[in-house]
Coordinates of C-alpha atoms in Angstrom, one line a residue:
X1 CA 95.7 95.3 103.5
X2 CA 97.3 93.1 101.0
X3 CA 97.2 89.5 100.1
X4 CA 99.2 88.0 103.2
X5 CA 99.0 88.8 106.9
X6 CA 101.3 88.3 109.9
X7 CA 98.5 88.6 112.2
X8 CA 98.1 84.7 112.4
X9 CA 101.2 84.5 114.5
X10 CA 100.4 87.5 116.4
X11 CA 96.9 86.4 117.4
X12 CA 97.7 82.7 117.2
X13 CA 95.0 81.8 114.6
X14 CA 95.2 79.4 111.7
X15 CA 94.6 82.2 109.1
X16 CA 93.2 85.6 108.2
X17 CA 90.6 85.9 105.6
X18 CA 88.5 88.4 103.8
X19 CA 85.5 87.4 105.9
X20 CA 85.9 89.1 109.3
X21 CA 86.8 86.7 112.2
X22 CA 86.1 87.5 115.7
X23 CA 89.1 87.9 118.0
X24 CA 87.2 88.9 120.9
X25 CA 83.9 90.7 121.8
X26 CA 84.9 93.9 120.4
X27 CA 87.3 93.3 117.6
X28 CA 87.0 91.4 114.3
X29 CA 90.0 90.8 111.9
X30 CA 90.0 90.5 108.2
X31 CA 92.5 90.9 105.3
X32 CA 91.4 93.2 102.3
X33 CA 93.0 92.8 99.0
X34 CA 91.7 94.8 95.8
X35 CA 90.3 91.9 93.9
X36 CA 88.0 90.8 96.9
X37 CA 87.0 94.3 97.6
X38 CA 86.0 94.9 93.9
X39 CA 84.3 91.6 93.8
X40 CA 82.2 92.4 96.9
X41 CA 81.4 95.9 95.5
X42 CA 80.4 94.8 92.0
X43 CA 78.5 91.8 93.2
X44 CA 76.5 93.8 95.6
X45 CA 75.1 96.2 92.6
X46 CA 74.8 93.4 90.0
X47 CA 73.2 91.1 92.7
X48 CA 74.9 88.1 91.2
X49 CA 78.1 86.5 92.0
X50 CA 77.8 84.3 88.9
X51 CA 77.6 87.3 86.5
X52 CA 80.6 88.7 88.3
X53 CA 82.6 85.4 87.7
X54 CA 81.6 85.2 84.1
X55 CA 82.5 88.8 83.3
X56 CA 85.5 89.3 85.6
X57 CA 86.7 85.7 85.0
X58 CA 87.6 86.7 81.3
X59 CA 91.4 87.0 80.8
X60 CA 91.0 90.1 78.8
X61 CA 88.9 91.8 81.5
X62 CA 91.4 90.6 84.2
X63 CA 94.2 92.3 82.2
X64 CA 92.1 95.6 81.9
X65 CA 91.4 95.6 85.6
X66 CA 95.1 95.0 86.5
X67 CA 96.1 97.9 84.3
X68 CA 93.2 100.3 85.1
X69 CA 94.7 103.4 86.9
X70 CA 93.8 103.7 90.5
X71 CA 91.2 100.8 90.3
X72 CA 93.1 99.0 93.1
X73 CA 93.1 102.0 95.3
X74 CA 89.6 103.0 94.6
X75 CA 88.3 99.4 95.4
X76 CA 90.0 99.2 98.9
X77 CA 89.4 102.6 99.9
X78 CA 85.8 102.4 98.5
X79 CA 85.3 99.5 100.9
X80 CA 86.9 101.3 103.8
X81 CA 84.6 104.5 103.2
X82 CA 81.5 102.7 102.2
X83 CA 79.8 103.2 105.7
X84 CA 80.1 107.0 105.9
X85 CA 79.2 107.1 102.0
X86 CA 76.1 104.8 102.5
X87 CA 77.4 102.7 99.4
X88 CA 77.6 99.1 99.0
X89 CA 77.0 96.3 101.7
X90 CA 76.1 97.5 105.1
X91 CA 79.0 98.3 107.5
X92 CA 78.4 97.0 110.9
X93 CA 81.4 98.4 112.6
X94 CA 81.8 101.8 114.8
X95 CA 85.5 102.0 113.8
X96 CA 87.6 100.5 111.0
X97 CA 91.5 100.3 111.7
X98 CA 93.5 99.6 108.7
X99 CA 97.1 98.4 108.9
X100 CA 98.2 99.8 105.4
X101 CA 100.9 99.0 103.0
X102 CA 104.5 100.3 103.3
X103 CA 104.8 104.0 102.9
X104 CA 105.4 104.6 99.3
X105 CA 102.4 102.3 98.5
X106 CA 100.2 103.9 101.1
X107 CA 100.9 107.4 99.7
X108 CA 99.8 106.1 96.2
X109 CA 96.8 104.5 97.9
X110 CA 95.7 107.8 99.5
X111 CA 96.4 109.9 96.5
X112 CA 94.4 107.6 94.1
X113 CA 91.0 109.1 94.5
X114 CA 91.9 112.6 94.3
X115 CA 93.8 112.1 91.2
X116 CA 90.9 110.2 89.6
X117 CA 88.4 112.7 90.7
X118 CA 90.4 115.5 88.9
X119 CA 90.6 113.4 85.6
X120 CA 87.1 112.0 85.5
X121 CA 84.6 114.7 86.5
X122 CA 81.4 112.7 85.5
X123 CA 79.8 109.5 85.9
X124 CA 80.0 107.0 88.9
X125 CA 83.9 106.7 89.1
X126 CA 84.4 110.3 89.2
X127 CA 81.6 110.8 91.8
X128 CA 82.7 107.9 93.9
X129 CA 86.5 109.1 93.8
X130 CA 85.4 112.5 94.9
X131 CA 83.4 111.2 97.7
X132 CA 86.2 108.6 99.0
X133 CA 88.7 111.6 98.9
X134 CA 86.4 113.8 101.0
X135 CA 86.1 111.0 103.6
X136 CA 89.8 110.2 103.9
X137 CA 90.9 113.8 104.2
X138 CA 88.2 114.8 106.7
X139 CA 89.5 114.5 110.3
X140 CA 85.9 114.0 111.4
X141 CA 85.9 110.7 109.8
X142 CA 89.5 109.5 109.5
X143 CA 92.6 109.7 111.6
X144 CA 96.0 108.9 110.1
X145 CA 98.9 107.4 112.0
X146 CA 102.3 106.8 110.6
X147 CA 104.0 104.1 112.4
X148 CA 107.8 103.9 112.1
X149 CA 110.8 102.4 113.8
X150 CA 113.4 104.9 115.3
X151 CA 116.0 104.0 112.7
X152 CA 117.3 106.4 110.1
X153 CA 115.6 105.1 106.8
X154 CA 112.2 104.4 108.5
X155 CA 112.3 107.7 110.1
X156 CA 113.2 109.6 107.0
X157 CA 110.5 107.8 105.0
X158 CA 107.9 108.5 107.6
X159 CA 108.5 112.2 107.8
X160 CA 108.6 112.3 104.0
X161 CA 105.1 110.7 104.1
X162 CA 104.0 113.1 106.9
X163 CA 104.9 116.1 104.8
X164 CA 103.6 114.6 101.5
X165 CA 100.3 113.9 102.9
X166 CA 100.0 117.4 104.5
X167 CA 101.1 119.2 101.4
X168 CA 99.2 117.1 98.7
X169 CA 96.0 116.2 100.7
X170 CA 95.8 118.4 103.6
X171 CA 96.1 115.4 105.9
X172 CA 97.5 116.1 109.3
X173 CA 99.0 112.6 110.6
X174 CA 100.2 111.7 113.9
X175 CA 103.5 109.8 114.3
X176 CA 103.9 106.8 116.4
X177 CA 107.5 105.5 117.1
X178 CA 107.3 101.7 117.1
X179 CA 109.9 99.6 119.2
X180 CA 111.0 102.8 121.0
X181 CA 111.8 102.5 124.7
X182 CA 112.6 105.5 127.0
X183 CA 115.9 104.7 128.7
X184 CA 115.5 104.0 132.4
X185 CA 118.2 106.4 133.3
X186 CA 119.1 110.1 132.0
X187 CA 121.8 110.9 129.3
X188 CA 123.9 112.4 132.1
X189 CA 123.9 109.1 133.9
X190 CA 124.8 107.3 130.8
X191 CA 127.7 109.6 130.2
X192 CA 129.1 109.1 133.7
X193 CA 128.9 105.4 133.3

């Protein structure tokens, strides 16, 4: 998620775009930002990219979209959950793995649909928000992994995210320590050395 990716260097490819690129037989890679997700969703329903450009190209509308509460979160999570909800363009993947934002932004991302569904009870936005939230908290559809370095600040933030998601959304995350190596000798042997 985001506007830039470090996966170009990792996979040694020229760039990562919104349109999925095949890395191998079983893996495609794409980068999703909220504007592209929103454009795809709206264009699918109005069936005209030209109408989208006319309306959403307007500077006033652009400012309203930037300021709209949780619209960014709903557009990205709407795309991620569109398959199970049978909404929007057809999803051709069995699994979608999302490398999300930093921990604070990720927490806001996941809390957005629930907050909107509590405030807006009727209409498409309220309905979609509720359904998006149902998918992201249901372990049948979604698994959450918090990946953190075994350093003080990242570990503290990761554990805070773990407990916030559990308390606020009922999400049971799994924790993965990145860049952690088990020492090849025991602590006793280290102390003797």
